[in-house]
PDB file of C-alpha atoms and ligand atoms in Angstrom:
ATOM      1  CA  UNK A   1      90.099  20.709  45.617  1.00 98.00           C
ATOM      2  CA  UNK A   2      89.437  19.244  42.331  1.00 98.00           C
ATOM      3  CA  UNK A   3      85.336  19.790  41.475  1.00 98.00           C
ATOM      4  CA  UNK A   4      83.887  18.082  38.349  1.00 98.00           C
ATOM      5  CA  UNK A   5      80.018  18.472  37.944  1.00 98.00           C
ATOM      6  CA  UNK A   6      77.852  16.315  35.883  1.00 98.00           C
ATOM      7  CA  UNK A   7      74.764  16.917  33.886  1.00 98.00           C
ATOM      8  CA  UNK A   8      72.303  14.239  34.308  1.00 97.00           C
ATOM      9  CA  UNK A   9      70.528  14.528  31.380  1.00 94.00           C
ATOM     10  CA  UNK A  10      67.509  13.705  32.753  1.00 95.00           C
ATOM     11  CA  UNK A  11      63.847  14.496  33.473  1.00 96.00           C
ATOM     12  CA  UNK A  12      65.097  16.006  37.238  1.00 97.00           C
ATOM     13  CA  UNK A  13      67.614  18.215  35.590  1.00 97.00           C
ATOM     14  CA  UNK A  14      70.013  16.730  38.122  1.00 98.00           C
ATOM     15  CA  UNK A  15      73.532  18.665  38.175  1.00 98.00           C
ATOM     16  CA  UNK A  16      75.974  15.960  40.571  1.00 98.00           C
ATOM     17  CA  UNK A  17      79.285  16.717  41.503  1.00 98.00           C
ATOM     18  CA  UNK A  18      82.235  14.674  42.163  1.00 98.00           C
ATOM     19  CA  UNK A  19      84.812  16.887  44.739  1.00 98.00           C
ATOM     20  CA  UNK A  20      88.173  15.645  44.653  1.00 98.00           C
ATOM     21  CA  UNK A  21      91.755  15.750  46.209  1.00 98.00           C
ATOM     22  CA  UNK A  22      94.379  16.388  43.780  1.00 98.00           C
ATOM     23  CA  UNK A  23      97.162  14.696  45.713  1.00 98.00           C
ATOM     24  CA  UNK A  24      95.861  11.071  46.301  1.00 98.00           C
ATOM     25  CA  UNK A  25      92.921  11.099  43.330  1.00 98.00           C
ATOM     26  CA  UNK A  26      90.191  10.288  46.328  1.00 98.00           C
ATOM     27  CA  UNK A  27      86.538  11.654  45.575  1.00 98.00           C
ATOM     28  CA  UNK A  28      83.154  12.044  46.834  1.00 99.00           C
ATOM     29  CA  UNK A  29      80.401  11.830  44.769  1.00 99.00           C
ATOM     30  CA  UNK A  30      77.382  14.856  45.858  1.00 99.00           C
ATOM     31  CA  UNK A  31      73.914  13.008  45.097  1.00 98.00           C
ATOM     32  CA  UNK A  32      74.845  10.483  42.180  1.00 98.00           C
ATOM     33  CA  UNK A  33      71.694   9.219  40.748  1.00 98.00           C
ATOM     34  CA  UNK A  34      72.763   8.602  37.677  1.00 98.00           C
ATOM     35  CA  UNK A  35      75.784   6.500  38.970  1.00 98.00           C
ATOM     36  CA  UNK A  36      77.201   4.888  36.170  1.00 98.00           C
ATOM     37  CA  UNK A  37      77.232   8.366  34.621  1.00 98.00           C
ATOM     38  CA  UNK A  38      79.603   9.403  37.806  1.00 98.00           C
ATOM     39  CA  UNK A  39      81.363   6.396  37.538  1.00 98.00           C
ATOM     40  CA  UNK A  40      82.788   6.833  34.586  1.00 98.00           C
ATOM     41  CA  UNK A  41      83.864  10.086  35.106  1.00 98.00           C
ATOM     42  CA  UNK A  42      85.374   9.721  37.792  1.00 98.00           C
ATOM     43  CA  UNK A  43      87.257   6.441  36.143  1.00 98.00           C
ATOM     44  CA  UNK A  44      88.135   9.105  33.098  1.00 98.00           C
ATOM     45  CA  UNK A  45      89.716  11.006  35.042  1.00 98.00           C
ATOM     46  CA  UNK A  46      91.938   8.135  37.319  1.00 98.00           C
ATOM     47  CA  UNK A  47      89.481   9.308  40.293  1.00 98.00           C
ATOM     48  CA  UNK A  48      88.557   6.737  42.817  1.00 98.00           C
ATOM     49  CA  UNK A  49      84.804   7.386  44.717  1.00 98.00           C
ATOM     50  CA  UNK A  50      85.435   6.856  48.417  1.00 98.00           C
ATOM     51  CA  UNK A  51      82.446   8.504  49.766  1.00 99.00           C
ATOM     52  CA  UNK A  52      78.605   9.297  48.459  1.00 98.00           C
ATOM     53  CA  UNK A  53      77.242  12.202  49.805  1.00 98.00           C
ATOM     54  CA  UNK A  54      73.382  12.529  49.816  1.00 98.00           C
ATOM     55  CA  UNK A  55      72.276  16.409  50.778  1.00 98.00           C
ATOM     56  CA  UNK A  56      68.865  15.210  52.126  1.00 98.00           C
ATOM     57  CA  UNK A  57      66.488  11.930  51.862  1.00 98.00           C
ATOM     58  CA  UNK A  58      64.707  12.141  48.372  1.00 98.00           C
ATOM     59  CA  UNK A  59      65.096   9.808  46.100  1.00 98.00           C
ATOM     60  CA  UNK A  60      65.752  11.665  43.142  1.00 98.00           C
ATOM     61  CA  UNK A  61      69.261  12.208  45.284  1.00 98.00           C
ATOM     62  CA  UNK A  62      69.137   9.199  46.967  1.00 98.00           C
ATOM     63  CA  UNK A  63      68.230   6.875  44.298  1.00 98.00           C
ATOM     64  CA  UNK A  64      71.455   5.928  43.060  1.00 98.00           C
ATOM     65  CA  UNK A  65      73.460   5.182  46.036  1.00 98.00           C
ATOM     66  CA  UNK A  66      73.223   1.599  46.012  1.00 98.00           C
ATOM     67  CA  UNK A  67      74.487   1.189  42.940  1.00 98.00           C
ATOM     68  CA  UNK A  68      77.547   3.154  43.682  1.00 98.00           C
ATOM     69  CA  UNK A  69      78.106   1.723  46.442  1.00 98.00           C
ATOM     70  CA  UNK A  70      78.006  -1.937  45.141  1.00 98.00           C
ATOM     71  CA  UNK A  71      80.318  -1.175  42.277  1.00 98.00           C
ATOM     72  CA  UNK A  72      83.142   0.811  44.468  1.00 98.00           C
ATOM     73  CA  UNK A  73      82.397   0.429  48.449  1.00 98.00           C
ATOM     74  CA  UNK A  74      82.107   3.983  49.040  1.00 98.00           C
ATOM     75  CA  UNK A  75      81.095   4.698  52.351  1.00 98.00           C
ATOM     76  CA  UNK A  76      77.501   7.250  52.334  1.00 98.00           C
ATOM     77  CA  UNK A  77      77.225  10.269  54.757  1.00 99.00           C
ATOM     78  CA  UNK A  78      73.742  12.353  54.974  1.00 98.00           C
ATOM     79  CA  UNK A  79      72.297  14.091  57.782  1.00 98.00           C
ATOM     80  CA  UNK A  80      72.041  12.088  61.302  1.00 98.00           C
ATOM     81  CA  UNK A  81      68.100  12.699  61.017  1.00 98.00           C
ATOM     82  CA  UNK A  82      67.626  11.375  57.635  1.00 98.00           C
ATOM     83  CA  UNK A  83      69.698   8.054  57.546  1.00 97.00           C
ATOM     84  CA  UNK A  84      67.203   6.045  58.600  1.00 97.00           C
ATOM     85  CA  UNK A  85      64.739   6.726  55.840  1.00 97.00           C
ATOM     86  CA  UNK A  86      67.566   6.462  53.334  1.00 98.00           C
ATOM     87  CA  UNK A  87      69.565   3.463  54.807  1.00 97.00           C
ATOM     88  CA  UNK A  88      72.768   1.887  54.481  1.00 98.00           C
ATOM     89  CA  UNK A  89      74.073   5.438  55.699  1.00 98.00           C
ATOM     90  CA  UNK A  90      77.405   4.701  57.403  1.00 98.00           C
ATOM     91  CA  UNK A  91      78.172   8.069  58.994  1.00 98.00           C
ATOM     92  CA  UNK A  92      75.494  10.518  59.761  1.00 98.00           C
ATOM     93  CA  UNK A  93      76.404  13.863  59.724  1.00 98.00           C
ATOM     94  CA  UNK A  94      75.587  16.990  62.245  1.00 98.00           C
ATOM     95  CA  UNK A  95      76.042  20.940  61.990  1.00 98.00           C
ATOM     96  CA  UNK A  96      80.010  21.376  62.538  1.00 98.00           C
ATOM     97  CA  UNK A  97      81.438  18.223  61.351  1.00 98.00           C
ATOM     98  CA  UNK A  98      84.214  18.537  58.777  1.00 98.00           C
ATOM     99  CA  UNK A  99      84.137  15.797  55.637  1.00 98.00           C
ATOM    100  CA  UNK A 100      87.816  15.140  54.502  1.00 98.00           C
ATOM    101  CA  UNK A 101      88.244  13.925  51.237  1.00 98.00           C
ATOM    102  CA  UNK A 102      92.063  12.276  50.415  1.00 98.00           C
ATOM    103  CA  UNK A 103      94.559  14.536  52.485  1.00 98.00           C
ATOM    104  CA  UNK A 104      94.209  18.020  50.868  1.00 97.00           C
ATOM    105  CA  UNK A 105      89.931  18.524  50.852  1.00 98.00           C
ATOM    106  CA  UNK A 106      88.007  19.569  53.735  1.00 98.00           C
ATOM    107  CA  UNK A 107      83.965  20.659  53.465  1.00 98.00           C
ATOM    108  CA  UNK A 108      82.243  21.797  56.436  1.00 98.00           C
ATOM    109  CA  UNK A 109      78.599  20.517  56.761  1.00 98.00           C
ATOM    110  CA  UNK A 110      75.711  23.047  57.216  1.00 98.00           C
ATOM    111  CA  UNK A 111      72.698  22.167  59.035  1.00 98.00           C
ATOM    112  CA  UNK A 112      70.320  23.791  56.136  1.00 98.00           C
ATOM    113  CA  UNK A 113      66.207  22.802  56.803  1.00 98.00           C
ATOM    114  CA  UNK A 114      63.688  23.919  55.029  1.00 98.00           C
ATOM    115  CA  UNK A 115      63.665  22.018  51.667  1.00 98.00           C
ATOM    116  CA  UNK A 116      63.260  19.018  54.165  1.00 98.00           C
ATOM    117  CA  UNK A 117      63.611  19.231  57.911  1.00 98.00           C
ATOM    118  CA  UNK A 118      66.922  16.923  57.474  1.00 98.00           C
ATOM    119  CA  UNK A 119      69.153  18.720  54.908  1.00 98.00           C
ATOM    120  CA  UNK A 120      73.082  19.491  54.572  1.00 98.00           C
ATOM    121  CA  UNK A 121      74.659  21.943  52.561  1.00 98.00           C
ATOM    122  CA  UNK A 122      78.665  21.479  52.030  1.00 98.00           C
ATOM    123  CA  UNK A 123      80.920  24.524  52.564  1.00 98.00           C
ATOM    124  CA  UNK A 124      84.274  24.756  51.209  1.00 98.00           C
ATOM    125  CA  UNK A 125      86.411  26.830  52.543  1.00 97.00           C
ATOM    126  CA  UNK A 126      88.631  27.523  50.265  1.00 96.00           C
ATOM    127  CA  UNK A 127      90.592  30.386  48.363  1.00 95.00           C
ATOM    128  CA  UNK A 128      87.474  30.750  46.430  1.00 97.00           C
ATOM    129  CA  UNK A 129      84.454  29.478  48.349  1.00 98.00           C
ATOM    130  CA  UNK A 130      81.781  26.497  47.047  1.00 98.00           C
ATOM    131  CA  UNK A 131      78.448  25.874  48.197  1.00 99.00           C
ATOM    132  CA  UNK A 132      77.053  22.945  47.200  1.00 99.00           C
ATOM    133  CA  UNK A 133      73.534  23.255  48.352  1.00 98.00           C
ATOM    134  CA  UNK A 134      71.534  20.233  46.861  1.00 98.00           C
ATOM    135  CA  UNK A 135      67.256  21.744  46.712  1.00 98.00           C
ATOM    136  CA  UNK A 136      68.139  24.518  49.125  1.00 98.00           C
ATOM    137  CA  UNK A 137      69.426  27.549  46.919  1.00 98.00           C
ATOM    138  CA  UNK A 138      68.938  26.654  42.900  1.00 98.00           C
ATOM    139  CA  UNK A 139      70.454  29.136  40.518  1.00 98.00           C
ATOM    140  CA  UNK A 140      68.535  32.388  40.487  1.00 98.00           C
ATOM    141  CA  UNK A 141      65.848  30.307  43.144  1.00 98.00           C
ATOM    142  CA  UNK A 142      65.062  28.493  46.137  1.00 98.00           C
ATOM    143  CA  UNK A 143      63.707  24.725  46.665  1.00 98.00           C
ATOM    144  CA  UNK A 144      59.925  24.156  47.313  1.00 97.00           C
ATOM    145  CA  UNK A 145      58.611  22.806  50.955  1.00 97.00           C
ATOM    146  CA  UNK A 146      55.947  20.649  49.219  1.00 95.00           C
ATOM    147  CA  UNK A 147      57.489  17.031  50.519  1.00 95.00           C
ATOM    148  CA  UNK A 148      58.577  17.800  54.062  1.00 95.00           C
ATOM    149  CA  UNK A 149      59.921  21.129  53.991  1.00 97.00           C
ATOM    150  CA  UNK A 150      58.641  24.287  55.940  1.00 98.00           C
ATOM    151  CA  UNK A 151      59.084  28.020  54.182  1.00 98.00           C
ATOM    152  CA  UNK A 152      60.112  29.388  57.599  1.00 98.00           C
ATOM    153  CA  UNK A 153      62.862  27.645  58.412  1.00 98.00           C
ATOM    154  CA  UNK A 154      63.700  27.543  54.461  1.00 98.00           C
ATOM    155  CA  UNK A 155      63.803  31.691  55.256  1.00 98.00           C
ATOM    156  CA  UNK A 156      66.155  31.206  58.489  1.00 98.00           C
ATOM    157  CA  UNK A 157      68.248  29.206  56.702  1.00 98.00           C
ATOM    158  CA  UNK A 158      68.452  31.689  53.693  1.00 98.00           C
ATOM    159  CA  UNK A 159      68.780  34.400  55.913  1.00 98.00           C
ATOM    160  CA  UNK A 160      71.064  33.425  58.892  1.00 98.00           C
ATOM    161  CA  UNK A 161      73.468  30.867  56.891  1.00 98.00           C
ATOM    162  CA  UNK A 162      73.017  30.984  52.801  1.00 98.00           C
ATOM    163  CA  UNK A 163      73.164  35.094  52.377  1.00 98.00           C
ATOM    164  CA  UNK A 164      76.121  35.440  55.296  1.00 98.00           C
ATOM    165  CA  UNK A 165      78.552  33.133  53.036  1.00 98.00           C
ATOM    166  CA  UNK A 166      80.987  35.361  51.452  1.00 98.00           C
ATOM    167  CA  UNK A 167      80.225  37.013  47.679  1.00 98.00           C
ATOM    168  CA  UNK A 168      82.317  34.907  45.906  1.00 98.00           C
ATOM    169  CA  UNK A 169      81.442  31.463  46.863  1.00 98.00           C
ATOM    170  CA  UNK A 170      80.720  29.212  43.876  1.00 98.00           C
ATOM    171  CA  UNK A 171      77.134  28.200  44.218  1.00 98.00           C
ATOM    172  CA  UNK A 172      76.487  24.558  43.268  1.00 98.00           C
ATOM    173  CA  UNK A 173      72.919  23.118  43.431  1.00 98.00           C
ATOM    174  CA  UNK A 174      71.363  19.932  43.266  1.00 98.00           C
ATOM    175  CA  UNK A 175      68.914  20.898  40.019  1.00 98.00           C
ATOM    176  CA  UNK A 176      69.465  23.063  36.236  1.00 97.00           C
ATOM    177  CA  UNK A 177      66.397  25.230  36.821  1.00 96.00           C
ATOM    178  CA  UNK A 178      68.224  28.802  35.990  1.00 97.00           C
ATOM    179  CA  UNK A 179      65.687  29.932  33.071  1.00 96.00           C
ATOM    180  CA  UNK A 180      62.924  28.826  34.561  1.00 96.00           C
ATOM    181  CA  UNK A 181      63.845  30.533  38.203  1.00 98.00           C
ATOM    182  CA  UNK A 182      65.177  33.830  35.877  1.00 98.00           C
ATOM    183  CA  UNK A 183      61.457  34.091  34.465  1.00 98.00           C
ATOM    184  CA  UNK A 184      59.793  33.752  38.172  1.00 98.00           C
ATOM    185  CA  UNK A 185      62.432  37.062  38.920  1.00 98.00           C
ATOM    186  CA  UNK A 186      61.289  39.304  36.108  1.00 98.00           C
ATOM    187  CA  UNK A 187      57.821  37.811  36.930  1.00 97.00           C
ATOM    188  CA  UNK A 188      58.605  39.517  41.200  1.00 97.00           C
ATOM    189  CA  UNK A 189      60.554  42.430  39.514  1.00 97.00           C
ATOM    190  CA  UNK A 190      60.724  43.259  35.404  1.00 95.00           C
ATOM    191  CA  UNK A 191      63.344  45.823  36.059  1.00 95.00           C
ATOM    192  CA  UNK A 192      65.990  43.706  36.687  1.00 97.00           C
ATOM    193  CA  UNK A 193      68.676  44.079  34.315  1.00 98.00           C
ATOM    194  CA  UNK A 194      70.578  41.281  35.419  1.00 98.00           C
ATOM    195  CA  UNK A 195      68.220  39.007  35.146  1.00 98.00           C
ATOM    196  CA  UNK A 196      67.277  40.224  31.502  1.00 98.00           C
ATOM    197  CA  UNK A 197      70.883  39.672  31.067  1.00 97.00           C
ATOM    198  CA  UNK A 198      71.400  36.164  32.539  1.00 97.00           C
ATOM    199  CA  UNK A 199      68.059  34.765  31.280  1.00 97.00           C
ATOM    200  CA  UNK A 200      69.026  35.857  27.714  1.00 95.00           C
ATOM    201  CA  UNK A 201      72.281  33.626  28.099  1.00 94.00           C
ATOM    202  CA  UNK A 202      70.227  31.041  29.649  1.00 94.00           C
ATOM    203  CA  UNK A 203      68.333  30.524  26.931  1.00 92.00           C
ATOM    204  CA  UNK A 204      70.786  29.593  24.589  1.00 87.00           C
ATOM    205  CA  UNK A 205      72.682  27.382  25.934  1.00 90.00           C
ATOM    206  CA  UNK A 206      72.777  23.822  27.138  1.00 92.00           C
ATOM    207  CA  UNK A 207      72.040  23.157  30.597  1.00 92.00           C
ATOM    208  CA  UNK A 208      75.154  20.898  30.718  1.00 93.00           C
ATOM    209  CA  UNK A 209      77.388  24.627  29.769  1.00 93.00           C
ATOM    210  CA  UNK A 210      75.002  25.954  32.338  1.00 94.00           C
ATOM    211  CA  UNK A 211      77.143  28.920  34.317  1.00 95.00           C
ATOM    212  CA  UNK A 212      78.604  28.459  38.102  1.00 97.00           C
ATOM    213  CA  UNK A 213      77.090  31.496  39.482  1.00 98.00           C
ATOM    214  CA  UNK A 214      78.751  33.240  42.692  1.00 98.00           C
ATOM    215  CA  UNK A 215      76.433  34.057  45.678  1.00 98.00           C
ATOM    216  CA  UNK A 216      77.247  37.504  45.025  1.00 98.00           C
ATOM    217  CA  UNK A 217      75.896  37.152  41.193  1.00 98.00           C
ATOM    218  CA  UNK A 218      72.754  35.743  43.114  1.00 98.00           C
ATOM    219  CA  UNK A 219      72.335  38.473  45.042  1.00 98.00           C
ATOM    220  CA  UNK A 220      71.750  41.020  41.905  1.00 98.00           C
ATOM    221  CA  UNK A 221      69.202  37.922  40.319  1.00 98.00           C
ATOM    222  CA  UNK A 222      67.715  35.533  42.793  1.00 98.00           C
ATOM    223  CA  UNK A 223      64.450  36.977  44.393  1.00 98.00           C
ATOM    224  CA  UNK A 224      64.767  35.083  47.376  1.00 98.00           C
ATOM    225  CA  UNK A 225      68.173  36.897  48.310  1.00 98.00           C
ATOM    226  CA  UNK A 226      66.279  40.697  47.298  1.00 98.00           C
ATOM    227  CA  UNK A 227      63.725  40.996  50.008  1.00 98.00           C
ATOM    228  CA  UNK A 228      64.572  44.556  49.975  1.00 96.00           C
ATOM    229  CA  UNK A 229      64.384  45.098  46.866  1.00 96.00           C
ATOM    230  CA  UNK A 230      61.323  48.356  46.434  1.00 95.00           C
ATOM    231  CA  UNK A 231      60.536  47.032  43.167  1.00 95.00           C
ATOM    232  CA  UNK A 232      60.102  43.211  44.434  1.00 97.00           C
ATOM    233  CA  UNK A 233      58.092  44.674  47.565  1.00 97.00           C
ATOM    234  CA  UNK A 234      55.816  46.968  44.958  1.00 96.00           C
ATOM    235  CA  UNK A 235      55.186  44.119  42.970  1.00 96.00           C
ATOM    236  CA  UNK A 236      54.217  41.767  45.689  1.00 97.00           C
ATOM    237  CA  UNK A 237      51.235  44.392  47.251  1.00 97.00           C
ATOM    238  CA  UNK A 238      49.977  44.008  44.075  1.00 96.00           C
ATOM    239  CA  UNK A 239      48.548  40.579  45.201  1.00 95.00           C
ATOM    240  CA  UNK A 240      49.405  40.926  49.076  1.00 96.00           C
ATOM    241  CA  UNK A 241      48.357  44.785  50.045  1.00 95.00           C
ATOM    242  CA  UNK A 242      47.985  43.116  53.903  1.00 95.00           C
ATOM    243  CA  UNK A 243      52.160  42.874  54.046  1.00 95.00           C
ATOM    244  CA  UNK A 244      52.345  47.027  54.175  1.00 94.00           C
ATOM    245  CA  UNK A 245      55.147  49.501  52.763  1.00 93.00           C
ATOM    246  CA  UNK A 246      57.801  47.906  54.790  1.00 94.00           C
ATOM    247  CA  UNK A 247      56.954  44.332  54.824  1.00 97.00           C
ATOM    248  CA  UNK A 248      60.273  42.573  57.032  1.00 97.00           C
ATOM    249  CA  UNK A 249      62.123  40.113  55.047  1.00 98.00           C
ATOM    250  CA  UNK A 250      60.340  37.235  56.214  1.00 98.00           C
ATOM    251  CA  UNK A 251      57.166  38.364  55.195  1.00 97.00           C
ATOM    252  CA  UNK A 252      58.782  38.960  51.766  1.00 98.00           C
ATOM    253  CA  UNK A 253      60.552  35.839  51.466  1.00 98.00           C
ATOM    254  CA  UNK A 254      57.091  33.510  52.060  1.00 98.00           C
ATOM    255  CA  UNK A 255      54.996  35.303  49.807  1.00 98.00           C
ATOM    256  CA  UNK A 256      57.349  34.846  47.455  1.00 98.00           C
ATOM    257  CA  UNK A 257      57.346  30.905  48.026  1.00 97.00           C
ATOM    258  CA  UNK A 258      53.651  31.232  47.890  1.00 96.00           C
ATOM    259  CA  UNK A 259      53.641  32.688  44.563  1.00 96.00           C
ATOM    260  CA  UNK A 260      56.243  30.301  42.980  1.00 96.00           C
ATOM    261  CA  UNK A 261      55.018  27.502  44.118  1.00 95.00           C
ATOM    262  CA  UNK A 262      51.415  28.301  41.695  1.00 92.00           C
ATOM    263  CA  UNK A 263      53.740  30.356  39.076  1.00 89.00           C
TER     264      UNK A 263
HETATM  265 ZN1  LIG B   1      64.546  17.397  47.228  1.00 83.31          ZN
HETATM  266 ZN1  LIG B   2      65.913  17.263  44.122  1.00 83.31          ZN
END
């Protein structure tokens, strides 16, 4: 599985990814709003997009479907529930079903609400592990509820499906928000040392040499995936004293959303 991701260079800080076979040069495109830019990527590199893959119904990863699909016929696949706001969706996809790319690439689709109610994450299952999660996990963060969404199932889906995915699965989202989200964690919990660490790289460089992270990496920096964590827990009775000493993880995990989504 060949995986090429593209920086859209653009107000959304859109990351899309083109996942490809390396036998038969066949490749899906994850998201492509900016098209053209996938396009020619995939062109540069004698790729040929046979399928668009849109993780969930807004537009900023909907938005550039029809133009892909106009200049090479790929077919689109999103979740059965969203196709008919997006349209022109020719397969729609359920928890379980496997998406084969060429003859050598096979991505398992997650059922993954929260971030909408009608949301896929792909799974690779391969020797090392990818995630690409579109607005549910973000580098170091997790996607707002504010158009659609619900926190609650945004924590069952962190909890029973995102944080259960083995350590080293590449972690590819659907946005470049790692500073920003590393500055909400030291916000939740200043004693973070990898954070310091990872924000200090984040800062200078280019969000198109942004890092792959590992869920594992996530773990030590991403405040959603630390409910646990004392000094996260201290932090947030500072402005919640109702959750108690031993708040459980759900309580955690959606005052957390509270907070970021007014930080
Ligand atoms: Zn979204
Ligand atoms: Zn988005």
């Amino acid at each position: 599985m060949l995986i090429e991701r593209i920086w859209a260079a653009n107000n959304y800080r859109n990351f899309h990814y083109l996942i490809a076979c390396a036998e038969t040069g066949e490749a899906l495109a994850v998201d492509p709003l900016e098209w053209q830019l996938c396009l020619d990527a995939a062109r540069s590199r004698g790729w040929k997009i046979t399928q668009v893959l849109n993780t969930h119904e807004h537009g900023d990863h909907t938005g550039g479907n029809a133009g892909m699909v106009a200049a090479t016929g790929a077919k689109v696949l999103a979740h059965a529930g969203a196709a008919g706001r997006i349209g022109g969706v020719d397969r729609g996809l359920s928890k379980g079903d496997v998406i084969r790319v060429g003859r050598t690439v096979e991505l398992e689709c997650l059922d993954t609400p929260g971030h909408t109610m009608t949301h896929v994450c792909l799974f690779a299952h391969t020797e090392q592990p990818a995630l690409f999660c579109g607005d549910t996990l973000f580098n170091a963060g997790a996607g707002n509820c504010h158009n659609g969404g619900d926190p609650a199932l945004l924590y069952e889906t962190f909890a029973a499906q995102i944080a259960r995915l083995p350590e080293t699965t590449r972690v590819y989202p659907g946005h470049e928000y790692l500073a920003r989200n590393l500055e909400f964690t030291l916000d939740r919990e200043p004693d973070n040392a990898s954070a310091v660490q990872w924000l200090a790289k984040a800062r200078g460089q280019e969000a198109a040499a942004a890092p792959v992270t590992t869920l594992g990496q996530e773990k030590d920096f991403n405040t959603f995936l630390r409910l646990q964590s004392p000094s996260v827990i201290a932090r947030l009775r500072e402005s919640f004293p109702e959750i108690g000493e031993r708040p459980d993880a759900r309580a955690v995990f959606l005052k957390l959303r509270e907070l970021r989504n007014r930080w």
